Amino acid sequence: MAEKSRGVFATLFVWAWNLFNFIRRFVFGVVALFLLLVFFVALRAGGGKVVLQERTALVLDPKGSIVEQYSSDPAQRAFAGAFGQKIKEVQLRDLIRAIDAAAADKRIERLVIEPDQIASAGIATLHEIGAAIERFKAAGKDVVAVSNAMSQSQYLLAAHANQILLHPDGDLLLEGLGRYRTYYKDALDWLGVDVHLFRVGEYKSYAEPYIRNDASPESKEADLYWMNGVWGDYLKEIGSARKLDPKAIAAQIDNYATSIKAANGDLAKLALEARLVDRLATRDEAEALLIEKGVKQENSFRQIDFQDYAALVQSENPLDARPQVGIVVAQGEILDGDQAAGTIGGESTAKLVRQARENKNVKAVVLRVNSPGGSAFASELIRREIELTKAAGKPVVVSMGDVAASGGYWISMNGDQIFAEPTTITGSIGIFGLFMNFPKTLAKLNVHTDGVGTTSLAGALDPRRALDPKVGEIIQSIIDKGYQNFITKVAAARKKKPEEIDAIARGRVWSGAQAKERGLVDQLGGLREATAAAAQAAKLGDNYQVRYVEKSLSAWERFVVGLSNDASASFVQSLVPESMRTLLAQPDVQGQLKLLRSLDSNKVGVFAYCFCEIK
């Protein structure tokens, strides 16, 4: 009878599941068909061929974050959107390609920069765009920046213009760089959570928020050193572009309290007096000036958006059969396994390097790194593929973006040459292990854990149990060995002694310029210079093309992600209190959440990670 009952229940379950599956597929099919229709209607509406006329202005108005590679993980987008971080992205490569193509295009008369909607971009990223703008100017073409209000990062782009127009009621305030974090020790003690941190190096401070209520003196010392280096380069770049003394700009910032009061709180007027901008103009006045400089067309100046222009240039260029320099992008956290585009996976990124090595048309490889690190094991998998690629006879050049620290340096160390911008954040050579357990938390709930094991190690990393000090010693020994492996590999790659690397390692962070002085970086320069060096090493001369070796998003995937992003984000966001969204949106909190999500409850997480966020 029991056997028969189980059969009936099983039949009912299968029937219910099949019905649910049918409804799910039907609904998905209807939604997909609707999206497909919308997609083709959009294509038809915008399907007319763009005709580029003479004396056209190229409008550079990036909206969102400037990234090396699009993020394709819908779950990540929904999570970010829930906390008010709507993800819009522009690829750095697209911006630079458009600017460089326009410099040689006789139809493009000038560049109009509108920086106000750049959500985030690192200083090294902005420096690379600034260098492209300088090449545009060197071609004898005009650059005008128009803004309602600018942050200091947005201003770094605008500063390269021949003329900067700021709204009379707008503002521009240069603040300097800061790095402030949230610390949790008291909260964790109150909750009864025991945190066990295993590390080598007094400067390896990423996990300090779990064991302290404030930054350690070593952390403050190291951070202030590299931040002063980056800030100094920022001021030099602005000073050079605006023909101002960097020391005078720094002095003005120190004197803001007096000068802003003297200007009656008028930040736009103060920016004009300090020669940070050239003219105060409303948006309609700026448009009238651009019409006067160029050609009037449809009640505005003749113009084309950089994205439309990039698509036009691509359609005008025939297929390229020249040998290739392959670029592998390593952007984001370094995680184990296979990861989506926009994130580094130990397996997936290693596979991309391997594909570049095995492709006969790719004669040299550039690894473009923009990563604070992550999994030490995943980092080693990628480093090994770089080593094998070199052994196969293909040059590998590393180009560091905004950050290539800790695990980001691990995957970079074996490059034939390493290029970094002066403002790149790198170093942080070190690893740490983190383990949390909560027997005291359970005790507060009158819950207890007991049992037996055949050895002292059985169940030793059960988070419900206290950590045996002897097990802690074992873990620290493993971390010590991992650190020795790290510095030994760096020493071999950089042709130095391990003790020389240890002296500049121990988790300490450096700017790109500081890293070059210490032999961790070979050349100062961006992706353009690194690519040229790779081509030269492969003896290609100027006869080569650049190809990105990556998991690319199709146009349809981008379209669906773009549509789903707003709906999912707004729905989830409505369920989360605004105060909680504000807290969880903070960069350091986001970083700590990522770290906690990567921890396995039954093992110690071993990381080569650097918290290098600056604002």
CSV table of C-alpha atoms in Angstrom, one decimal, residues 171-534:
chain,number,residue,atom,x,y,z
A,171,ASP,CA,30.2,73.8,-9.4
A,172,LEU,CA,33.7,72.3,-9.5
A,173,LEU,CA,35.5,71.3,-6.4
A,174,LEU,CA,38.8,69.5,-6.2
A,175,GLU,CA,38.9,67.5,-3.0
A,176,GLY,CA,42.0,65.3,-3.1
A,177,LEU,CA,42.0,61.5,-2.6
A,178,GLY,CA,40.6,59.7,0.4
A,179,ARG,CA,40.4,56.1,1.6
A,180,TYR,CA,38.0,55.5,4.5
A,181,ARG,CA,36.6,52.1,5.5
A,182,THR,CA,34.0,50.6,7.8
A,183,TYR,CA,35.3,48.5,10.7
A,184,TYR,CA,33.3,45.7,12.3
A,185,LYS,CA,35.2,44.3,15.3
A,186,ASP,CA,32.9,45.6,18.0
A,187,ALA,CA,29.9,44.5,16.1
A,188,LEU,CA,31.3,41.0,15.6
A,189,ASP,CA,32.3,40.8,19.2
A,190,TRP,CA,28.8,41.8,20.2
A,191,LEU,CA,27.4,39.1,17.9
A,192,GLY,CA,29.9,36.6,19.3
A,193,VAL,CA,31.7,35.9,16.0
A,194,ASP,CA,35.3,34.9,16.3
A,195,VAL,CA,37.5,36.1,13.4
A,196,HIS,CA,40.8,34.4,12.7
A,197,LEU,CA,43.0,36.3,10.3
A,198,PHE,CA,46.2,34.6,9.0
A,199,ARG,CA,48.6,36.9,7.0
A,200,VAL,CA,52.2,37.8,6.2
A,201,GLY,CA,53.1,41.4,6.1
A,202,GLU,CA,52.2,44.3,8.3
A,203,TYR,CA,50.8,46.2,5.3
A,204,LYS,CA,48.4,43.5,4.2
A,205,SER,CA,45.4,45.3,5.6
A,206,TYR,CA,42.5,44.1,3.4
A,207,ALA,CA,40.8,42.1,6.2
A,208,GLU,CA,41.6,44.5,9.0
A,209,PRO,CA,38.0,45.7,9.4
A,210,TYR,CA,37.2,42.3,10.9
A,211,ILE,CA,39.8,42.4,13.6
A,212,ARG,CA,40.0,46.2,14.4
A,213,ASN,CA,37.9,49.2,14.9
A,214,ASP,CA,40.3,51.5,13.1
A,215,ALA,CA,43.1,51.4,10.5
A,216,SER,CA,46.4,50.2,11.7
A,217,PRO,CA,49.3,52.7,11.7
A,218,GLU,CA,51.1,50.6,9.0
A,219,SER,CA,48.0,50.8,6.8
A,220,LYS,CA,47.7,54.6,7.2
A,221,GLU,CA,51.4,55.0,6.5
A,222,ALA,CA,51.4,53.0,3.3
A,223,ASP,CA,48.1,54.4,2.0
A,224,LEU,CA,49.1,58.0,2.5
A,225,TYR,CA,52.4,57.4,0.7
A,226,TRP,CA,50.9,55.9,-2.5
A,227,MET,CA,47.9,58.2,-2.5
A,228,ASN,CA,50.2,61.3,-2.3
A,229,GLY,CA,52.0,59.9,-5.3
A,230,VAL,CA,48.7,59.4,-7.3
A,231,TRP,CA,47.4,62.8,-6.2
A,232,GLY,CA,50.6,64.5,-7.2
A,233,ASP,CA,50.4,63.0,-10.7
A,234,TYR,CA,46.7,64.1,-10.9
A,235,LEU,CA,47.7,67.7,-10.1
A,236,LYS,CA,50.6,67.5,-12.6
A,237,GLU,CA,48.3,66.4,-15.4
A,238,ILE,CA,45.8,69.2,-14.7
A,239,GLY,CA,48.6,71.7,-14.4
A,240,SER,CA,50.1,70.7,-17.7
A,241,ALA,CA,46.8,70.7,-19.5
A,242,ARG,CA,45.7,74.1,-18.1
A,243,LYS,CA,49.1,75.6,-18.0
A,244,LEU,CA,48.9,76.1,-14.2
A,245,ASP,CA,51.4,75.4,-11.4
A,246,PRO,CA,50.4,72.2,-9.6
A,247,LYS,CA,51.6,73.7,-6.3
A,248,ALA,CA,49.3,76.7,-6.8
A,249,ILE,CA,46.3,74.3,-7.4
A,250,ALA,CA,47.2,72.4,-4.2
A,251,ALA,CA,47.5,75.7,-2.3
A,252,GLN,CA,44.1,76.8,-3.5
A,253,ILE,CA,42.5,73.6,-2.3
A,254,ASP,CA,44.1,74.0,1.1
A,255,ASN,CA,42.7,77.6,1.2
A,256,TYR,CA,39.1,76.7,0.1
A,257,ALA,CA,37.5,77.8,3.3
A,258,THR,CA,38.7,81.3,2.8
A,259,SER,CA,38.4,81.6,-1.0
A,260,ILE,CA,34.8,80.1,-1.2
A,261,LYS,CA,33.7,82.5,1.5
A,262,ALA,CA,35.2,85.4,-0.5
A,263,ALA,CA,33.3,84.2,-3.6
A,264,ASN,CA,30.1,84.2,-1.5
A,265,GLY,CA,29.8,80.4,-2.0
A,266,ASP,CA,29.9,80.7,-5.8
A,267,LEU,CA,31.9,77.7,-6.9
A,268,ALA,CA,31.5,78.4,-10.6
A,269,LYS,CA,32.9,81.9,-10.1
A,270,LEU,CA,35.8,80.5,-8.0
A,271,ALA,CA,36.6,78.0,-10.7
A,272,LEU,CA,36.7,80.7,-13.3
A,273,GLU,CA,38.9,83.0,-11.2
A,274,ALA,CA,41.3,80.0,-10.5
A,275,ARG,CA,41.5,79.5,-14.3
A,276,LEU,CA,40.2,75.9,-13.9
A,277,VAL,CA,37.5,76.8,-16.5
A,278,ASP,CA,37.5,79.4,-19.3
A,279,ARG,CA,34.0,80.7,-19.4
A,280,LEU,CA,30.7,80.5,-17.5
A,281,ALA,CA,27.9,79.6,-19.9
A,282,THR,CA,24.4,78.2,-19.7
A,283,ARG,CA,23.7,75.1,-21.9
A,284,ASP,CA,21.9,77.2,-24.5
A,285,GLU,CA,24.8,79.7,-24.6
A,286,ALA,CA,27.3,76.9,-24.9
A,287,GLU,CA,25.3,75.5,-27.8
A,288,ALA,CA,25.2,78.9,-29.5
A,289,LEU,CA,29.0,79.1,-29.2
A,290,LEU,CA,29.4,75.6,-30.8
A,291,ILE,CA,27.0,76.6,-33.7
A,292,GLU,CA,29.2,79.7,-34.2
A,293,LYS,CA,32.3,77.6,-34.2
A,294,GLY,CA,30.9,75.0,-36.5
A,295,VAL,CA,27.8,74.5,-38.6
A,296,LYS,CA,24.1,74.9,-37.6
A,297,GLN,CA,22.0,71.8,-38.2
A,298,GLU,CA,18.5,71.2,-36.9
A,299,ASN,CA,18.6,74.0,-34.3
A,300,SER,CA,21.9,72.8,-32.9
A,301,PHE,CA,25.5,72.3,-34.1
A,302,ARG,CA,26.3,69.6,-36.6
A,303,GLN,CA,27.3,66.6,-34.5
A,304,ILE,CA,27.6,62.8,-34.1
A,305,ASP,CA,27.7,60.8,-30.9
A,306,PHE,CA,30.9,58.8,-30.3
A,307,GLN,CA,29.0,55.5,-30.3
A,308,ASP,CA,27.3,56.2,-33.6
A,309,TYR,CA,30.7,57.3,-35.0
A,310,ALA,CA,32.5,54.2,-33.7
A,311,ALA,CA,29.8,52.0,-35.5
A,312,LEU,CA,30.2,54.1,-38.7
A,313,VAL,CA,33.9,53.8,-38.7
A,314,GLN,CA,33.7,50.0,-38.2
A,315,SER,CA,31.3,49.6,-41.1
A,316,GLU,CA,33.5,51.7,-43.4
A,317,ASN,CA,36.6,49.6,-42.7
A,318,PRO,CA,37.1,46.4,-44.6
A,319,LEU,CA,38.1,43.1,-43.0
A,320,ASP,CA,41.7,43.1,-41.8
A,321,ALA,CA,43.9,40.2,-42.7
A,322,ARG,CA,47.1,41.5,-41.0
A,323,PRO,CA,48.7,39.5,-38.2
A,324,GLN,CA,47.2,40.1,-34.8
A,325,VAL,CA,48.2,41.3,-31.4
A,326,GLY,CA,45.7,39.6,-29.1
A,327,ILE,CA,44.5,41.5,-26.0
A,328,VAL,CA,43.2,39.4,-23.1
A,329,VAL,CA,41.2,41.6,-20.6
A,330,ALA,CA,41.5,40.7,-16.9
A,331,GLN,CA,39.0,43.0,-15.2
A,332,GLY,CA,37.5,42.7,-11.7
A,333,GLU,CA,37.9,40.2,-8.9
A,334,ILE,CA,39.9,37.0,-9.5
A,335,LEU,CA,37.6,34.1,-8.7
A,336,ASP,CA,37.9,30.4,-9.0
A,337,GLY,CA,36.4,28.5,-11.9
A,338,ASP,CA,34.7,29.7,-15.0
A,339,GLN,CA,33.4,33.3,-14.8
A,340,ALA,CA,31.3,35.6,-17.1
A,341,ALA,CA,32.8,38.4,-19.1
A,342,GLY,CA,33.8,41.4,-17.0
A,343,THR,CA,35.1,39.1,-14.2
A,344,ILE,CA,38.4,37.1,-14.0
A,345,GLY,CA,38.0,33.4,-13.6
A,346,GLY,CA,40.9,31.1,-12.9
A,347,GLU,CA,39.6,28.7,-15.5
A,348,SER,CA,38.0,31.1,-18.0
A,349,THR,CA,40.7,33.7,-18.1
A,350,ALA,CA,43.4,31.0,-18.3
A,351,LYS,CA,41.5,29.6,-21.2
A,352,LEU,CA,41.5,32.9,-23.1
A,353,VAL,CA,45.2,33.2,-22.7
A,354,ARG,CA,45.5,29.6,-24.0
A,355,GLN,CA,43.3,30.5,-27.0
A,356,ALA,CA,45.5,33.4,-27.8
A,357,ARG,CA,48.6,31.1,-27.6
A,358,GLU,CA,47.1,28.5,-29.9
A,359,ASN,CA,45.8,30.9,-32.5
A,360,LYS,CA,48.3,31.0,-35.3
A,361,ASN,CA,47.1,34.5,-36.4
A,362,VAL,CA,47.9,36.0,-32.9
A,363,LYS,CA,51.6,36.8,-32.9
A,364,ALA,CA,51.8,38.5,-29.5
A,365,VAL,CA,49.7,38.8,-26.4
A,366,VAL,CA,48.8,41.8,-24.2
A,367,LEU,CA,47.3,41.0,-20.8
A,368,ARG,CA,45.3,44.1,-19.8
A,369,VAL,CA,44.9,44.0,-16.0
A,370,ASN,CA,42.5,46.0,-14.0
A,371,SER,CA,42.1,44.0,-10.8
A,372,PRO,CA,42.5,44.2,-7.0
A,373,GLY,CA,43.1,40.5,-6.9
A,374,GLY,CA,41.2,37.7,-5.3
A,375,SER,CA,41.8,33.9,-5.2
A,376,ALA,CA,45.4,33.0,-4.9
A,377,PHE,CA,44.9,29.6,-6.7
A,378,ALA,CA,43.0,31.2,-9.6
A,379,SER,CA,45.8,33.8,-9.9
A,380,GLU,CA,48.3,31.0,-10.2
A,381,LEU,CA,46.4,29.3,-12.9
A,382,ILE,CA,46.4,32.4,-15.0
A,383,ARG,CA,50.1,33.1,-14.3
A,384,ARG,CA,51.0,29.7,-15.5
A,385,GLU,CA,49.3,30.2,-18.8
A,386,ILE,CA,51.3,33.4,-19.3
A,387,GLU,CA,54.5,31.4,-18.6
A,388,LEU,CA,53.5,28.7,-21.1
A,389,THR,CA,52.7,31.3,-23.7
A,390,LYS,CA,56.1,32.9,-23.4
A,391,ALA,CA,57.7,29.4,-23.6
A,392,ALA,CA,55.7,28.8,-26.8
A,393,GLY,CA,57.6,31.7,-28.3
A,394,LYS,CA,54.9,34.4,-28.2
A,395,PRO,CA,55.8,37.7,-26.5
A,396,VAL,CA,53.5,38.6,-23.6
A,397,VAL,CA,53.3,42.3,-22.5
A,398,VAL,CA,51.3,43.3,-19.5
A,399,SER,CA,49.3,46.6,-19.4
A,400,MET,CA,48.1,47.7,-16.0
A,401,GLY,CA,45.0,49.9,-15.8
A,402,ASP,CA,43.6,51.6,-12.8
A,403,VAL,CA,44.7,48.8,-10.4
A,404,ALA,CA,46.8,45.6,-10.7
A,405,ALA,CA,47.5,44.8,-7.1
A,406,SER,CA,47.9,41.6,-5.0
A,407,GLY,CA,46.4,38.9,-7.2
A,408,GLY,CA,46.4,41.5,-10.0
A,409,TYR,CA,50.2,41.7,-9.7
A,410,TRP,CA,50.4,37.9,-9.4
A,411,ILE,CA,49.0,37.4,-12.9
A,412,SER,CA,51.1,40.2,-14.2
A,413,MET,CA,54.5,39.3,-12.9
A,414,ASN,CA,55.6,37.0,-15.7
A,415,GLY,CA,55.1,39.5,-18.6
A,416,ASP,CA,58.1,40.1,-20.8
A,417,GLN,CA,57.4,43.8,-20.1
A,418,ILE,CA,55.1,45.4,-17.6
A,419,PHE,CA,53.6,48.8,-18.4
A,420,ALA,CA,51.7,50.9,-15.9
A,421,GLU,CA,50.3,54.4,-15.8
A,422,PRO,CA,52.0,56.6,-13.1
A,423,THR,CA,48.6,56.6,-11.3
A,424,THR,CA,48.1,52.8,-11.5
A,425,ILE,CA,47.7,51.2,-8.1
A,426,THR,CA,49.8,48.1,-7.9
A,427,GLY,CA,52.0,46.0,-5.5
A,428,SER,CA,50.2,44.6,-2.4
A,429,ILE,CA,52.3,41.5,-2.8
A,430,GLY,CA,51.0,39.2,-0.1
A,431,ILE,CA,48.3,36.8,0.8
A,432,PHE,CA,46.0,36.3,3.8
A,433,GLY,CA,43.6,33.6,5.1
A,434,LEU,CA,40.3,34.3,6.8
A,435,PHE,CA,38.1,32.0,8.9
A,436,MET,CA,35.1,32.9,11.0
A,437,ASN,CA,33.3,30.8,13.5
A,438,PHE,CA,30.4,31.5,15.8
A,439,PRO,CA,30.0,29.1,18.8
A,440,LYS,CA,29.5,32.2,21.1
A,441,THR,CA,26.7,33.4,18.8
A,442,LEU,CA,25.0,30.1,19.1
A,443,ALA,CA,25.5,30.0,22.8
A,444,LYS,CA,23.6,33.3,23.1
A,445,LEU,CA,20.7,31.4,21.5
A,446,ASN,CA,21.2,28.5,23.9
A,447,VAL,CA,22.4,26.3,21.0
A,448,HIS,CA,25.5,24.2,21.5
A,449,THR,CA,27.6,21.9,19.4
A,450,ASP,CA,29.2,18.6,20.5
A,451,GLY,CA,30.4,15.3,19.0
A,452,VAL,CA,33.5,13.2,18.2
A,453,GLY,CA,36.0,12.8,15.4
A,454,THR,CA,38.6,10.2,14.6
A,455,THR,CA,41.4,12.8,14.5
A,456,SER,CA,42.0,16.2,16.0
A,457,LEU,CA,41.5,17.7,12.5
A,458,ALA,CA,38.2,16.2,11.8
A,459,GLY,CA,35.6,19.0,11.9
A,460,ALA,CA,38.3,21.5,12.9
A,461,LEU,CA,36.9,24.1,10.5
A,462,ASP,CA,33.3,23.6,11.5
A,463,PRO,CA,32.2,27.3,12.0
A,464,ARG,CA,30.0,26.1,15.0
A,465,ARG,CA,33.1,25.1,16.9
A,466,ALA,CA,35.9,27.1,18.5
A,467,LEU,CA,39.2,27.0,16.4
A,468,ASP,CA,41.9,24.8,18.0
A,469,PRO,CA,45.1,26.9,18.4
A,470,LYS,CA,47.1,24.0,16.8
A,471,VAL,CA,44.9,24.2,13.7
A,472,GLY,CA,45.5,27.9,13.6
A,473,GLU,CA,49.3,27.2,13.6
A,474,ILE,CA,48.8,24.9,10.7
A,475,ILE,CA,46.9,27.5,8.7
A,476,GLN,CA,49.5,30.2,9.4
A,477,SER,CA,52.2,27.8,8.2
A,478,ILE,CA,50.3,27.3,5.0
A,479,ILE,CA,49.9,31.1,4.6
A,480,ASP,CA,53.6,31.6,5.3
A,481,LYS,CA,54.5,29.1,2.5
A,482,GLY,CA,52.0,30.8,0.1
A,483,TYR,CA,53.7,34.2,0.7
A,484,GLN,CA,57.2,32.6,0.1
A,485,ASN,CA,55.9,31.1,-3.1
A,486,PHE,CA,54.6,34.6,-4.1
A,487,ILE,CA,57.8,36.5,-3.5
A,488,THR,CA,59.9,33.7,-4.9
A,489,LYS,CA,58.0,33.8,-8.2
A,490,VAL,CA,58.1,37.6,-8.3
A,491,ALA,CA,61.8,37.4,-7.7
A,492,ALA,CA,62.3,34.9,-10.5
A,493,ALA,CA,60.1,36.9,-12.9
A,494,ARG,CA,61.8,40.3,-12.1
A,495,LYS,CA,65.3,38.8,-11.8
A,496,LYS,CA,65.8,39.8,-8.2
A,497,LYS,CA,66.4,38.0,-5.0
A,498,PRO,CA,63.5,36.9,-2.8
A,499,GLU,CA,64.7,39.1,0.1
A,500,GLU,CA,64.8,42.1,-2.3
A,501,ILE,CA,61.1,41.5,-3.2
A,502,ASP,CA,60.2,40.9,0.5
A,503,ALA,CA,61.6,44.4,1.3
A,504,ILE,CA,59.1,46.0,-1.0
A,505,ALA,CA,56.3,43.5,-0.6
A,506,ARG,CA,54.7,42.5,2.7
A,507,GLY,CA,51.3,43.7,1.3
A,508,ARG,CA,52.5,47.3,0.7
A,509,VAL,CA,50.7,49.2,-2.1
A,510,TRP,CA,52.5,51.5,-4.6
A,511,SER,CA,51.6,53.8,-7.4
A,512,GLY,CA,52.7,52.9,-10.9
A,513,ALA,CA,55.5,55.5,-10.7
A,514,GLN,CA,56.6,54.2,-7.3
A,515,ALA,CA,56.5,50.6,-8.5
A,516,LYS,CA,58.7,51.5,-11.5
A,517,GLU,CA,61.3,53.0,-9.1
A,518,ARG,CA,61.3,49.7,-7.2
A,519,GLY,CA,61.6,47.4,-10.2
A,520,LEU,CA,58.1,46.0,-10.1
A,521,VAL,CA,57.2,47.7,-13.4
A,522,ASP,CA,59.3,48.2,-16.5
A,523,GLN,CA,57.7,51.1,-18.3
A,524,LEU,CA,55.2,53.9,-17.7
A,525,GLY,CA,52.6,54.0,-20.4
A,526,GLY,CA,49.1,52.8,-21.3
A,527,LEU,CA,47.5,50.1,-23.4
A,528,ARG,CA,48.6,51.8,-26.7
A,529,GLU,CA,52.3,51.7,-25.7
A,530,ALA,CA,52.0,48.2,-24.4
A,531,THR,CA,50.4,47.0,-27.6
A,532,ALA,CA,53.2,48.7,-29.7
A,533,ALA,CA,55.8,47.0,-27.5
A,534,ALA,CA,54.2,43.6,-28.0
